[in-house]
C-alpha atoms as a printed R data frame, in Angstrom:
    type eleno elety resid chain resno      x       y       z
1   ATOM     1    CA   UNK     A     1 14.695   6.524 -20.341
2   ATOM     2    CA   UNK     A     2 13.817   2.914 -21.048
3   ATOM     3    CA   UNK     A     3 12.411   0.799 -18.904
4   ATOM     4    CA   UNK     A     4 12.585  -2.601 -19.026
5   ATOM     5    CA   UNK     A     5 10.490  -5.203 -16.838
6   ATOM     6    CA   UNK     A     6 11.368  -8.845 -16.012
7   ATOM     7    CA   UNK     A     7 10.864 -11.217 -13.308
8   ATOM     8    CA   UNK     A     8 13.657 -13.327 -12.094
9   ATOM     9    CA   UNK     A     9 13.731 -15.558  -8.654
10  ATOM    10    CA   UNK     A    10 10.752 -14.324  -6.675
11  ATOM    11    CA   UNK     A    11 11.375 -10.999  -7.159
12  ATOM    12    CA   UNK     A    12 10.542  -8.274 -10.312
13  ATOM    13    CA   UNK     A    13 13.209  -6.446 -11.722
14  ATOM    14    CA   UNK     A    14 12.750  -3.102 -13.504
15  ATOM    15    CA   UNK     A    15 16.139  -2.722 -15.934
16  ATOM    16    CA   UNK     A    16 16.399   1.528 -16.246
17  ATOM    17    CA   UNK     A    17 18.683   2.614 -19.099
18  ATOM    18    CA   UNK     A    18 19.747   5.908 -20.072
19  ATOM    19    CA   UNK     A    19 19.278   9.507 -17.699
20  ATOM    20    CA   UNK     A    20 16.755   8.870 -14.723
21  ATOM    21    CA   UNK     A    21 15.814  12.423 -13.878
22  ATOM    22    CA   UNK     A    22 13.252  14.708 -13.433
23  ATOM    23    CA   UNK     A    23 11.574  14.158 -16.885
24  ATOM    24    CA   UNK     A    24 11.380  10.210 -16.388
25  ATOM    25    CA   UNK     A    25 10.524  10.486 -12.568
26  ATOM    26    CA   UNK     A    26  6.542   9.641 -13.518
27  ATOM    27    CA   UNK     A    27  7.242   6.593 -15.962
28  ATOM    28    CA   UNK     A    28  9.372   4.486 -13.711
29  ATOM    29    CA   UNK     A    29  7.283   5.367 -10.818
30  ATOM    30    CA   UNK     A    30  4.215   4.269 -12.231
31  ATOM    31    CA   UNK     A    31  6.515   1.024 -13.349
32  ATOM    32    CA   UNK     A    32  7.763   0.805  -9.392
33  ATOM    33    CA   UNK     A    33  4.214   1.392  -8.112
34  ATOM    34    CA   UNK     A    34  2.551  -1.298 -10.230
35  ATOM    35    CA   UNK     A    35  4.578  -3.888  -9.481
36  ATOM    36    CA   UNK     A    36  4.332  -3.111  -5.685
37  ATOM    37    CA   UNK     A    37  1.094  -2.937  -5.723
38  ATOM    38    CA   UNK     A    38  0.350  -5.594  -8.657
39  ATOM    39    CA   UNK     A    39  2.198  -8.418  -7.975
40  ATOM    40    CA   UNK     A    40  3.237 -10.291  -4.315
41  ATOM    41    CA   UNK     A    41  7.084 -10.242  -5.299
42  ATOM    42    CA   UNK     A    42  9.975  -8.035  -4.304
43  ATOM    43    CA   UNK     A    43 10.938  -5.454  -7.130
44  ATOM    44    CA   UNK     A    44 14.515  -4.852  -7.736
45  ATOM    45    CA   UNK     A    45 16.007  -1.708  -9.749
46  ATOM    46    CA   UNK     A    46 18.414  -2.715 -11.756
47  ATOM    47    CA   UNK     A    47 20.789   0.528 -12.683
48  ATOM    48    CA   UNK     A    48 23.425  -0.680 -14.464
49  ATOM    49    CA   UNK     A    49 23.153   1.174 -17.724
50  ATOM    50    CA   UNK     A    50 21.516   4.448 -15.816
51  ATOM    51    CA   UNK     A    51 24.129   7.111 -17.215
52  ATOM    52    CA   UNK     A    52 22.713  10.609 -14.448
53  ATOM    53    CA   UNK     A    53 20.609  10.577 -11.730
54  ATOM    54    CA   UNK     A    54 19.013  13.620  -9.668
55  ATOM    55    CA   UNK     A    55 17.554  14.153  -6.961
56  ATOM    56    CA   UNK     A    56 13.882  13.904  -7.879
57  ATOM    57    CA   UNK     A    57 14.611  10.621  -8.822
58  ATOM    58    CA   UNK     A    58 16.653   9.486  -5.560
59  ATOM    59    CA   UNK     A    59 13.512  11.002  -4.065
60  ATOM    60    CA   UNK     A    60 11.232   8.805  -6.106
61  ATOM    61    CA   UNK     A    61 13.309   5.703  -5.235
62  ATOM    62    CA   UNK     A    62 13.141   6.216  -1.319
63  ATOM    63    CA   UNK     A    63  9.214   7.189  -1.035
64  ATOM    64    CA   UNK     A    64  8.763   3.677  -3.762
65  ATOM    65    CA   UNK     A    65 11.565   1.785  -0.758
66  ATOM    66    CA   UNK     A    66  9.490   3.114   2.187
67  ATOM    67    CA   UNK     A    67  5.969   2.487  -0.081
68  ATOM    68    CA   UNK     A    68  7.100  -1.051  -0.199
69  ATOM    69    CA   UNK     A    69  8.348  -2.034   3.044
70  ATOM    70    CA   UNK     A    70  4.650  -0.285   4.189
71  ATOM    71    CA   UNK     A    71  3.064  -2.928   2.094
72  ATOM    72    CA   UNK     A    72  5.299  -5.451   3.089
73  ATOM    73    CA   UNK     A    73  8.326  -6.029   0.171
74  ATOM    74    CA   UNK     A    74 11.398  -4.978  -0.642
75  ATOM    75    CA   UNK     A    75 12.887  -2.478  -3.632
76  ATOM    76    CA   UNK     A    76 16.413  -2.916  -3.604
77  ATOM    77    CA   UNK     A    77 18.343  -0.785  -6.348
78  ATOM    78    CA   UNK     A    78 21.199  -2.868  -8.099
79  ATOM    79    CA   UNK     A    79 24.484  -1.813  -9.739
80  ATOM    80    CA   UNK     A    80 24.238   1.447  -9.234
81  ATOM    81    CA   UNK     A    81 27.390   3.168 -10.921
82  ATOM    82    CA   UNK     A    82 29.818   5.781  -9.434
83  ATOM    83    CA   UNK     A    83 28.394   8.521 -10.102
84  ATOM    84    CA   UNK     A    84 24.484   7.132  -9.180
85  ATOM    85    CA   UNK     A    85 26.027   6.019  -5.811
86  ATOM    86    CA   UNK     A    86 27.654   9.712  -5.490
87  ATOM    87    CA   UNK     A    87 24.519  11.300  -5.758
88  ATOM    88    CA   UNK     A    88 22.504   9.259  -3.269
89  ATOM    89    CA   UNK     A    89 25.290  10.036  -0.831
90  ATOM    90    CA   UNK     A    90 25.420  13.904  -2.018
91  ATOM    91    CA   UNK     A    91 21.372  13.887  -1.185
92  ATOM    92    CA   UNK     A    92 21.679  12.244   1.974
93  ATOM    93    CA   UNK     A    93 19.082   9.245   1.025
94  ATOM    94    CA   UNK     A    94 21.889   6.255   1.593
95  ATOM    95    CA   UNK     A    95 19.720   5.705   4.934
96  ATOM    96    CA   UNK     A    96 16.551   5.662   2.738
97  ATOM    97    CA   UNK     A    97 17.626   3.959  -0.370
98  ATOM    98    CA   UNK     A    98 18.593  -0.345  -0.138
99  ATOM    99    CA   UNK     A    99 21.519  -0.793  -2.770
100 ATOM   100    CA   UNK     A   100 21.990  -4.573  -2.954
101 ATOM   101    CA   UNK     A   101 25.200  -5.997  -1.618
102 ATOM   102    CA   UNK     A   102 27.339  -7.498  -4.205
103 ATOM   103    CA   UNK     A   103 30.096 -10.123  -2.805
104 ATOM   104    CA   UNK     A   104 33.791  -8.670  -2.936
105 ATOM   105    CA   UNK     A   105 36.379 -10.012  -5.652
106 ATOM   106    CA   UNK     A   106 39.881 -11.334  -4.770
């Protein structure tokens, strides 16, 4: 798992590449948690290029959403693929997990 951190527009975005699971779970959540806790902006996930996901990770993600709204900011995941966005709805977080809208195509 890489991690790769970035600030764009008022808010910090962490880019994740590769698996995100159980063995990664404690370097992006010390990456989430210091930039809640270091910096005044939103943080946004950005999962494009995130290949698996379990569920100790979708777990990490929701405590880090609910961590931030307690301390008044955002994390909102972005691009999540198919099969990330299968998984968060196979775990039952969608309610606990923000995925950021993306306008439709025509």
């Amino acid at each position: 798992m890489d991690i790769v951190s970035d600030i764009v527009a008022d808010r910090h975005v962490l880019v994740l590449h590769g698996a995100f699971d159980v063995r990664s779970t404690w370097e992006v959540r010390n990456a989430i948690y210091e930039c809640i806790d270091g910096l005044d902006d939103d943080v946004v996930i950005d999962m494009t290029d995130v290949s698996t996901i379990d569920v100790t990770a979708l777990r990490l993600l929701a405590v880090a959403t609910r961590h931030a709204w307690l301390a008044g900011h955002h994390l909102t995941v972005r691009n999540p693929g198919p099969a990330v966005r299968r998984m968060v709805h196979l775990a039952r977080l969608a309610h606990a997990i923000e995925v950021e809208r993306v306008a439709a195509t025509a």
